[in-house]
mmCIF file of C-alpha atoms in Angstrom:
data_model
loop_
_atom_site.group_PDB
_atom_site.id
_atom_site.type_symbol
_atom_site.label_atom_id
_atom_site.label_comp_id
_atom_site.label_asym_id
_atom_site.label_seq_id
_atom_site.Cartn_x
_atom_site.Cartn_y
_atom_site.Cartn_z
ATOM 1 C CA UNK W 259 -0.010 0.003 0.008
ATOM 2 C CA UNK W 260 1.620 3.301 -1.067
ATOM 3 C CA UNK W 261 2.225 5.911 1.656
ATOM 4 C CA UNK W 262 2.106 8.862 -0.773
ATOM 5 C CA UNK W 263 -1.385 10.111 -1.412
ATOM 6 C CA UNK W 264 -0.194 11.751 -4.565
ATOM 7 C CA UNK W 265 0.839 8.359 -6.026
ATOM 8 C CA UNK W 266 -1.981 6.221 -4.697
ATOM 9 C CA UNK W 267 -5.195 5.405 -6.608
ATOM 10 C CA UNK W 268 -8.518 6.579 -5.288
ATOM 11 C CA UNK W 269 -9.350 3.189 -3.869
ATOM 12 C CA UNK W 270 -5.925 2.880 -2.254
ATOM 13 C CA UNK W 271 -6.374 6.266 -0.640
ATOM 14 C CA UNK W 272 -9.771 5.336 0.884
ATOM 15 C CA UNK W 273 -8.560 2.021 2.206
ATOM 16 C CA UNK W 274 -5.453 3.587 3.817
ATOM 17 C CA UNK W 275 -7.272 6.608 5.215
ATOM 18 C CA UNK W 276 -10.032 4.773 7.063
ATOM 19 C CA UNK W 277 -9.743 2.262 9.860
ATOM 20 C CA UNK W 278 -8.607 -1.153 8.638
ATOM 21 C CA UNK W 279 -11.294 -3.334 7.094
ATOM 22 C CA UNK W 280 -14.058 -0.770 7.833
ATOM 23 C CA UNK W 281 -14.843 0.440 4.303
ATOM 24 C CA UNK W 282 -18.095 -0.615 2.637
ATOM 25 C CA UNK W 283 -18.524 0.656 -0.933
ATOM 26 C CA UNK W 284 -21.796 1.895 -2.327
ATOM 27 C CA UNK W 285 -22.496 1.226 -6.031
ATOM 28 C CA UNK W 286 -19.256 -0.766 -6.434
ATOM 29 C CA UNK W 287 -17.732 -1.639 -9.823
ATOM 30 C CA UNK W 288 -19.760 -4.827 -9.902
ATOM 31 C CA UNK W 289 -22.885 -2.626 -10.229
ATOM 32 C CA UNK W 290 -21.546 -1.480 -13.658
ATOM 33 C CA UNK W 291 -22.773 2.091 -13.148
ATOM 34 C CA UNK W 292 -21.030 3.554 -16.182
ATOM 35 C CA UNK W 293 -21.537 6.775 -18.096
ATOM 36 C CA UNK W 294 -24.162 6.552 -20.874
ATOM 37 C CA UNK W 295 -22.576 9.492 -22.585
ATOM 38 C CA UNK W 296 -19.120 7.937 -22.958
ATOM 39 C CA UNK W 297 -20.639 4.838 -24.408
ATOM 40 C CA UNK W 298 -22.459 6.901 -27.052
ATOM 41 C CA UNK W 299 -19.171 8.574 -27.947
ATOM 42 C CA UNK W 300 -17.407 5.191 -28.125
ATOM 43 C CA UNK W 301 -15.063 6.255 -25.302
ATOM 44 C CA UNK W 302 -13.637 4.013 -22.604
ATOM 45 C CA UNK W 303 -15.739 3.710 -19.483
ATOM 46 C CA UNK W 304 -14.884 2.907 -15.882
ATOM 47 C CA UNK W 305 -17.174 0.584 -13.888
ATOM 48 C CA UNK W 306 -17.180 3.023 -10.967
ATOM 49 C CA UNK W 307 -17.246 6.096 -13.331
ATOM 50 C CA UNK W 308 -14.178 7.473 -11.609
ATOM 51 C CA UNK W 309 -15.738 7.909 -8.144
ATOM 52 C CA UNK W 310 -15.507 5.591 -5.156
ATOM 53 C CA UNK W 311 -18.172 6.218 -2.518
ATOM 54 C CA UNK W 312 -19.022 4.412 0.694
ATOM 55 C CA UNK W 313 -18.976 4.299 4.470
ATOM 56 C CA UNK W 314 -16.401 3.334 7.060
ATOM 57 C CA UNK W 315 -14.916 4.390 10.281
ATOM 58 C CA UNK W 316 -12.134 6.921 11.030
ATOM 59 C CA UNK W 317 -10.602 6.626 14.494
ATOM 60 C CA UNK W 318 -13.665 4.520 15.394
ATOM 61 C CA UNK W 319 -16.223 7.068 14.231
ATOM 62 C CA UNK W 320 -18.517 6.566 11.260
ATOM 63 C CA UNK W 321 -17.847 8.639 8.208
ATOM 64 C CA UNK W 322 -19.086 8.690 4.654
ATOM 65 C CA UNK W 323 -16.335 9.014 2.117
ATOM 66 C CA UNK W 324 -15.925 9.713 -1.599
ATOM 67 C CA UNK W 325 -12.702 9.667 -3.652
ATOM 68 C CA UNK W 326 -12.231 10.805 -7.261
ATOM 69 C CA UNK W 327 -9.965 8.716 -9.509
ATOM 70 C CA UNK W 328 -7.670 11.136 -11.226
ATOM 71 C CA UNK W 329 -6.281 8.393 -13.545
ATOM 72 C CA UNK W 330 -9.715 8.052 -15.232
ATOM 73 C CA UNK W 331 -10.306 11.108 -17.539
ATOM 74 C CA UNK W 332 -8.441 13.329 -14.987
ATOM 75 C CA UNK W 333 -11.091 12.696 -12.365
ATOM 76 C CA UNK W 334 -13.544 14.720 -14.392
ATOM 77 C CA UNK W 335 -17.157 15.015 -13.171
ATOM 78 C CA UNK W 336 -19.791 13.409 -15.344
ATOM 79 C CA UNK W 337 -23.454 12.533 -14.783
ATOM 80 C CA UNK W 338 -22.956 9.195 -12.932
ATOM 81 C CA UNK W 339 -19.867 10.447 -11.072
ATOM 82 C CA UNK W 340 -21.881 13.445 -9.800
ATOM 83 C CA UNK W 341 -24.957 11.382 -8.968
ATOM 84 C CA UNK W 342 -22.916 9.080 -6.728
ATOM 85 C CA UNK W 343 -21.482 12.031 -4.860
ATOM 86 C CA UNK W 344 -24.883 13.776 -4.513
ATOM 87 C CA UNK W 345 -26.402 10.517 -3.249
ATOM 88 C CA UNK W 346 -23.659 10.196 -0.638
ATOM 89 C CA UNK W 347 -24.231 13.802 0.612
ATOM 90 C CA UNK W 348 -28.021 13.259 0.804
ATOM 91 C CA UNK W 349 -27.524 10.007 2.639
ATOM 92 C CA UNK W 350 -25.407 11.854 5.236
ATOM 93 C CA UNK W 351 -28.338 13.991 6.209
ATOM 94 C CA UNK W 352 -30.217 10.818 7.235
ATOM 95 C CA UNK W 353 -27.366 8.739 8.674
ATOM 96 C CA UNK W 354 -25.603 11.645 10.553
ATOM 97 C CA UNK W 355 -21.987 10.506 10.263
ATOM 98 C CA UNK W 356 -19.185 12.354 12.071
ATOM 99 C CA UNK W 357 -18.329 13.853 8.663
ATOM 100 C CA UNK W 358 -18.336 13.357 4.920
ATOM 101 C CA UNK W 359 -14.776 13.171 3.590
ATOM 102 C CA UNK W 360 -14.204 13.985 -0.012
ATOM 103 C CA UNK W 361 -10.789 13.145 -1.580
ATOM 104 C CA UNK W 362 -10.583 15.474 -4.504
ATOM 105 C CA UNK W 363 -8.519 14.668 -7.605
ATOM 106 C CA UNK W 364 -10.148 16.214 -10.675
ATOM 107 C CA UNK W 365 -9.628 18.768 -13.384
ATOM 108 C CA UNK W 366 -13.334 19.719 -13.322
ATOM 109 C CA UNK W 367 -16.252 19.012 -15.575
ATOM 110 C CA UNK W 368 -16.032 16.056 -17.974
ATOM 111 C CA UNK W 369 -16.161 17.843 -21.340
ATOM 112 C CA UNK W 370 -17.424 14.710 -23.091
ATOM 113 C CA UNK W 371 -20.655 15.045 -21.184
ATOM 114 C CA UNK W 372 -21.045 18.803 -21.673
ATOM 115 C CA UNK W 373 -24.248 20.045 -20.018
ATOM 116 C CA UNK W 374 -24.715 16.825 -18.021
ATOM 117 C CA UNK W 375 -21.381 17.408 -16.394
ATOM 118 C CA UNK W 376 -22.170 21.037 -15.621
ATOM 119 C CA UNK W 377 -25.499 20.061 -14.113
ATOM 120 C CA UNK W 378 -23.700 17.418 -12.042
ATOM 121 C CA UNK W 379 -21.360 20.000 -10.585
ATOM 122 C CA UNK W 380 -24.292 22.270 -9.782
ATOM 123 C CA UNK W 381 -26.123 19.457 -8.028
ATOM 124 C CA UNK W 382 -23.039 18.595 -5.970
ATOM 125 C CA UNK W 383 -22.653 22.238 -4.900
ATOM 126 C CA UNK W 384 -26.297 22.259 -3.832
ATOM 127 C CA UNK W 385 -25.963 18.915 -2.020
ATOM 128 C CA UNK W 386 -22.919 20.117 -0.059
ATOM 129 C CA UNK W 387 -24.635 23.327 1.003
ATOM 130 C CA UNK W 388 -27.740 21.269 1.876
ATOM 131 C CA UNK W 389 -25.772 18.831 4.003
ATOM 132 C CA UNK W 390 -23.901 21.573 5.812
ATOM 133 C CA UNK W 391 -27.145 23.486 6.442
ATOM 134 C CA UNK W 392 -28.431 20.331 8.142
ATOM 135 C CA UNK W 393 -25.355 20.205 10.390
ATOM 136 C CA UNK W 394 -23.330 17.568 8.504
ATOM 137 C CA UNK W 395 -19.631 18.458 8.457
ATOM 138 C CA UNK W 396 -17.874 18.068 5.094
ATOM 139 C CA UNK W 397 -14.129 17.868 4.938
ATOM 140 C CA UNK W 398 -12.123 17.979 1.658
ATOM 141 C CA UNK W 399 -8.689 16.433 1.147
ATOM 142 C CA UNK W 400 -6.567 17.569 -1.742
ATOM 143 C CA UNK W 401 -3.215 15.986 -2.746
ATOM 144 C CA UNK W 402 -3.777 14.047 -5.936
ATOM 145 C CA UNK W 403 -1.932 14.338 -9.214
ATOM 146 C CA UNK W 404 -4.878 15.826 -11.119
ATOM 147 C CA UNK W 405 -5.287 18.657 -8.595
ATOM 148 C CA UNK W 406 -8.620 20.240 -7.859
ATOM 149 C CA UNK W 407 -9.661 22.621 -10.629
ATOM 150 C CA UNK W 408 -12.690 23.972 -12.425
ATOM 151 C CA UNK W 409 -16.029 23.047 -10.967
ATOM 152 C CA UNK W 410 -14.328 20.718 -8.541
ATOM 153 C CA UNK W 411 -12.408 23.685 -7.139
ATOM 154 C CA UNK W 412 -15.711 25.358 -6.452
ATOM 155 C CA UNK W 413 -17.015 22.205 -4.765
ATOM 156 C CA UNK W 414 -14.002 21.994 -2.537
ATOM 157 C CA UNK W 415 -14.328 25.645 -1.354
ATOM 158 C CA UNK W 416 -17.833 24.807 -0.242
ATOM 159 C CA UNK W 417 -16.518 22.322 2.306
ATOM 160 C CA UNK W 418 -16.312 23.164 6.007
ATOM 161 C CA UNK W 419 -12.583 22.451 6.085
ATOM 162 C CA UNK W 420 -9.780 21.496 3.661
ATOM 163 C CA UNK W 421 -6.596 19.500 4.133
ATOM 164 C CA UNK W 422 -3.870 19.952 1.488
ATOM 165 C CA UNK W 423 -0.367 18.776 0.823
ATOM 166 C CA UNK W 424 2.190 20.993 -0.874
ATOM 167 C CA UNK W 425 1.643 18.765 -3.928
ATOM 168 C CA UNK W 426 -2.063 19.423 -3.957
ATOM 169 C CA UNK W 427 -3.328 22.224 -6.179
ATOM 170 C CA UNK W 428 -6.566 24.148 -5.882
ATOM 171 C CA UNK W 429 -7.872 26.786 -8.247
ATOM 172 C CA UNK W 430 -10.886 27.771 -10.287
ATOM 173 C CA UNK W 431 -9.161 27.580 -13.670
ATOM 174 C CA UNK W 432 -6.361 25.081 -14.320
ATOM 175 C CA UNK W 433 -3.020 26.208 -15.708
ATOM 176 C CA UNK W 434 -3.632 24.796 -19.180
ATOM 177 C CA UNK W 435 -7.019 26.516 -19.334
ATOM 178 C CA UNK W 436 -5.518 29.915 -18.421
ATOM 179 C CA UNK W 437 -2.752 29.503 -20.988
ATOM 180 C CA UNK W 438 -5.216 28.496 -23.721
ATOM 181 C CA UNK W 439 -7.516 31.392 -23.091
ATOM 182 C CA UNK W 440 -5.071 34.148 -22.320
ATOM 183 C CA UNK W 441 -1.820 32.991 -23.851
ATOM 184 C CA UNK W 442 1.499 31.749 -22.530
ATOM 185 C CA UNK W 443 2.564 35.325 -21.746
ATOM 186 C CA UNK W 444 -0.198 35.418 -19.143
ATOM 187 C CA UNK W 445 0.460 31.967 -17.624
ATOM 188 C CA UNK W 446 2.959 29.392 -18.762
ATOM 189 C CA UNK W 447 1.404 26.021 -17.790
ATOM 190 C CA UNK W 448 4.733 24.281 -18.380
ATOM 191 C CA UNK W 449 6.364 26.325 -15.596
ATOM 192 C CA UNK W 450 5.794 23.854 -12.793
ATOM 193 C CA UNK W 451 7.293 26.143 -10.145
ATOM 194 C CA UNK W 452 4.789 28.839 -11.207
ATOM 195 C CA UNK W 453 1.876 26.336 -11.116
ATOM 196 C CA UNK W 454 2.654 25.155 -7.595
ATOM 197 C CA UNK W 455 3.452 28.645 -6.401
ATOM 198 C CA UNK W 456 0.007 30.042 -7.260
ATOM 199 C CA UNK W 457 -2.229 26.997 -6.890
ATOM 200 C CA UNK W 458 -0.315 24.722 -4.478
ATOM 201 C CA UNK W 459 -1.070 23.822 -0.879
ATOM 202 C CA UNK W 460 1.381 26.306 0.649
ATOM 203 C CA UNK W 461 -0.230 29.268 -1.132
ATOM 204 C CA UNK W 462 -3.730 28.074 -0.234
ATOM 205 C CA UNK W 463 -2.738 27.599 3.418
ATOM 206 C CA UNK W 464 -1.243 31.091 3.628
ATOM 207 C CA UNK W 465 -4.447 32.573 2.202
ATOM 208 C CA UNK W 466 -6.493 30.645 4.809
ATOM 209 C CA UNK W 467 -8.254 28.477 2.207
ATOM 210 C CA UNK W 468 -6.682 25.295 3.541
ATOM 211 C CA UNK W 469 -7.111 24.496 7.226
ATOM 212 C CA UNK W 470 -4.209 22.010 7.370
ATOM 213 C CA UNK W 471 -1.020 21.673 5.356
ATOM 214 C CA UNK W 472 0.459 18.183 5.641
ATOM 215 C CA UNK W 473 3.201 16.084 4.050
ATOM 216 C CA UNK W 474 2.303 13.956 1.096
ATOM 217 C CA UNK W 475 1.636 10.997 3.346
ATOM 218 C CA UNK W 476 -1.706 9.225 3.754
ATOM 219 C CA UNK W 477 -1.100 8.864 7.502
ATOM 220 C CA UNK W 478 -0.655 12.649 7.751
ATOM 221 C CA UNK W 479 -3.941 13.237 5.861
ATOM 222 C CA UNK W 480 -5.629 10.706 8.196
ATOM 223 C CA UNK W 481 -4.383 12.485 11.287
ATOM 224 C CA UNK W 482 -5.506 15.867 10.002
ATOM 225 C CA UNK W 483 -8.947 14.559 9.044
ATOM 226 C CA UNK W 484 -9.395 13.137 12.554
ATOM 227 C CA UNK W 485 -8.494 16.479 14.020
ATOM 228 C CA UNK W 486 -11.137 18.194 11.778
ATOM 229 C CA UNK W 487 -13.973 15.830 12.541
ATOM 230 C CA UNK W 488 -15.013 17.914 15.544
ATOM 231 C CA UNK W 489 -14.965 21.403 14.023
ATOM 232 C CA UNK W 490 -18.025 23.578 13.755
ATOM 233 C CA UNK W 491 -20.736 22.567 11.295
ATOM 234 C CA UNK W 492 -23.662 24.356 9.808
ATOM 235 C CA UNK W 493 -24.234 26.931 7.073
ATOM 236 C CA UNK W 494 -26.486 29.948 7.058
ATOM 237 C CA UNK W 495 -26.704 33.399 5.470
ATOM 238 C CA UNK W 496 -24.291 34.894 7.975
ATOM 239 C CA UNK W 497 -21.619 32.349 6.958
ATOM 240 C CA UNK W 498 -22.088 33.174 3.267
ATOM 241 C CA UNK W 499 -21.857 36.931 3.900
ATOM 242 C CA UNK W 500 -18.777 36.384 6.044
ATOM 243 C CA UNK W 501 -17.072 34.479 3.195
ATOM 244 C CA UNK W 502 -18.010 37.235 0.675
ATOM 245 C CA UNK W 503 -16.434 39.796 3.027
ATOM 246 C CA UNK W 504 -13.213 37.775 3.210
ATOM 247 C CA UNK W 505 -13.082 37.533 -0.620
ATOM 248 C CA UNK W 506 -13.740 41.247 -0.998
ATOM 249 C CA UNK W 507 -10.973 42.056 1.555
ATOM 250 C CA UNK W 508 -8.589 39.750 -0.301
ATOM 251 C CA UNK W 509 -9.243 41.501 -3.569
ATOM 252 C CA UNK W 510 -8.589 44.890 -1.971
ATOM 253 C CA UNK W 511 -5.346 43.658 -0.360
ATOM 254 C CA UNK W 512 -3.770 41.719 -3.221
ATOM 255 C CA UNK W 513 -5.349 42.547 -6.585
ATOM 256 C CA UNK W 514 -2.228 44.447 -7.736
ATOM 257 C CA UNK W 515 0.149 41.553 -6.909
ATOM 258 C CA UNK W 516 1.863 39.999 -9.905
ATOM 259 C CA UNK W 517 2.839 36.635 -8.315
ATOM 260 C CA UNK W 518 2.250 34.606 -5.155
ATOM 261 C CA UNK W 519 5.492 35.729 -3.403
ATOM 262 C CA UNK W 520 4.211 39.295 -3.672
ATOM 263 C CA UNK W 521 1.199 38.272 -1.598
ATOM 264 C CA UNK W 522 3.332 36.288 0.852
ATOM 265 C CA UNK W 523 5.598 39.309 1.405
ATOM 266 C CA UNK W 524 2.601 41.493 1.975
ATOM 267 C CA UNK W 525 1.268 38.998 4.478
ATOM 268 C CA UNK W 526 4.478 39.516 6.438
ATOM 269 C CA UNK W 527 6.680 36.648 5.219
ATOM 270 C CA UNK W 528 10.129 38.246 5.309
ATOM 271 C CA UNK W 529 11.824 35.615 3.049
ATOM 272 C CA UNK W 530 9.157 34.471 0.523
ATOM 273 C CA UNK W 531 11.802 32.984 -1.764
ATOM 274 C CA UNK W 532 12.539 30.334 0.903
ATOM 275 C CA UNK W 533 8.938 29.123 1.212
ATOM 276 C CA UNK W 534 9.242 26.643 -1.646
ATOM 277 C CA UNK W 535 12.135 24.723 -0.023
ATOM 278 C CA UNK W 536 10.580 24.442 3.483
ATOM 279 C CA UNK W 537 9.284 21.068 4.588
ATOM 280 C CA UNK W 538 5.667 21.008 5.868
ATOM 281 C CA UNK W 539 6.476 21.503 9.588
ATOM 282 C CA UNK W 540 8.852 24.394 9.003
ATOM 283 C CA UNK W 541 6.469 26.005 6.602
ATOM 284 C CA UNK W 542 3.393 25.750 8.905
ATOM 285 C CA UNK W 543 5.487 27.259 11.802
ATOM 286 C CA UNK W 544 6.428 30.155 9.548
ATOM 287 C CA UNK W 545 3.021 30.564 7.928
ATOM 288 C CA UNK W 546 1.058 30.504 11.162
ATOM 289 C CA UNK W 547 2.700 33.826 12.139
ATOM 290 C CA UNK W 548 1.295 35.439 8.999
ATOM 291 C CA UNK W 549 -1.646 33.562 7.449
ATOM 292 C CA UNK W 550 -5.148 34.824 7.473
ATOM 293 C CA UNK W 551 -7.617 31.990 8.226
ATOM 294 C CA UNK W 552 -10.813 32.425 6.163
#
């Protein structure tokens, strides 16, 4: 079993994250719940449609869990993929687990499915907000190779809390999308240092969008998820307005910054050029003196 969450498959991540032998999968591959759209396009399908969903225990407490498989079409969200996640979130309202854990690894909407994929993302957003409004805590974990971009980035930011590794990436538009739309002069998607600098876990932690920054180690993700099971839950209009105020303040503070280190320096990091080489523990100790939790 790999220790690196980045290198593990979705199923390996779930099995390693939860208590041993506790995972029970809903709609497993044997159910053959595949995308009808991919079949029509004569494209390969996956018998779980790129999403593993089920129940298990974490530190002895019941949780519902979903994990996107980034190796299948970049973890993209299609109709069946989305329906499985929506069903899990609705089930949580009835079963009242300690939390719903979502292991993100997706570039966003599955373009093959067009509007069906967009609708699926919208339904997931609504299901997360609905679950949170009913007091169900939702925790996102981001550290996979596909990152967390597009509609999936929006979904992740609707969670109560987020755990990231440095290798995790979170943004609305992926690097390739920005380069395609605005040109390589605006954003060079081949510049991996740039990509990690502006979308990676360290940047998201400094901005307060990630609640924990951990090593790329499944045990570290597990420990952080256990810590976050008991955080506040619930979602109301005050929460939404508070988040809007945070976003507005961020725009006012950093809209003129050209690159992530400009923001880090403005946050009070005296040596932003050293951030990239810090290990997780050193980085968190440095960042906690400056970061602005959302």
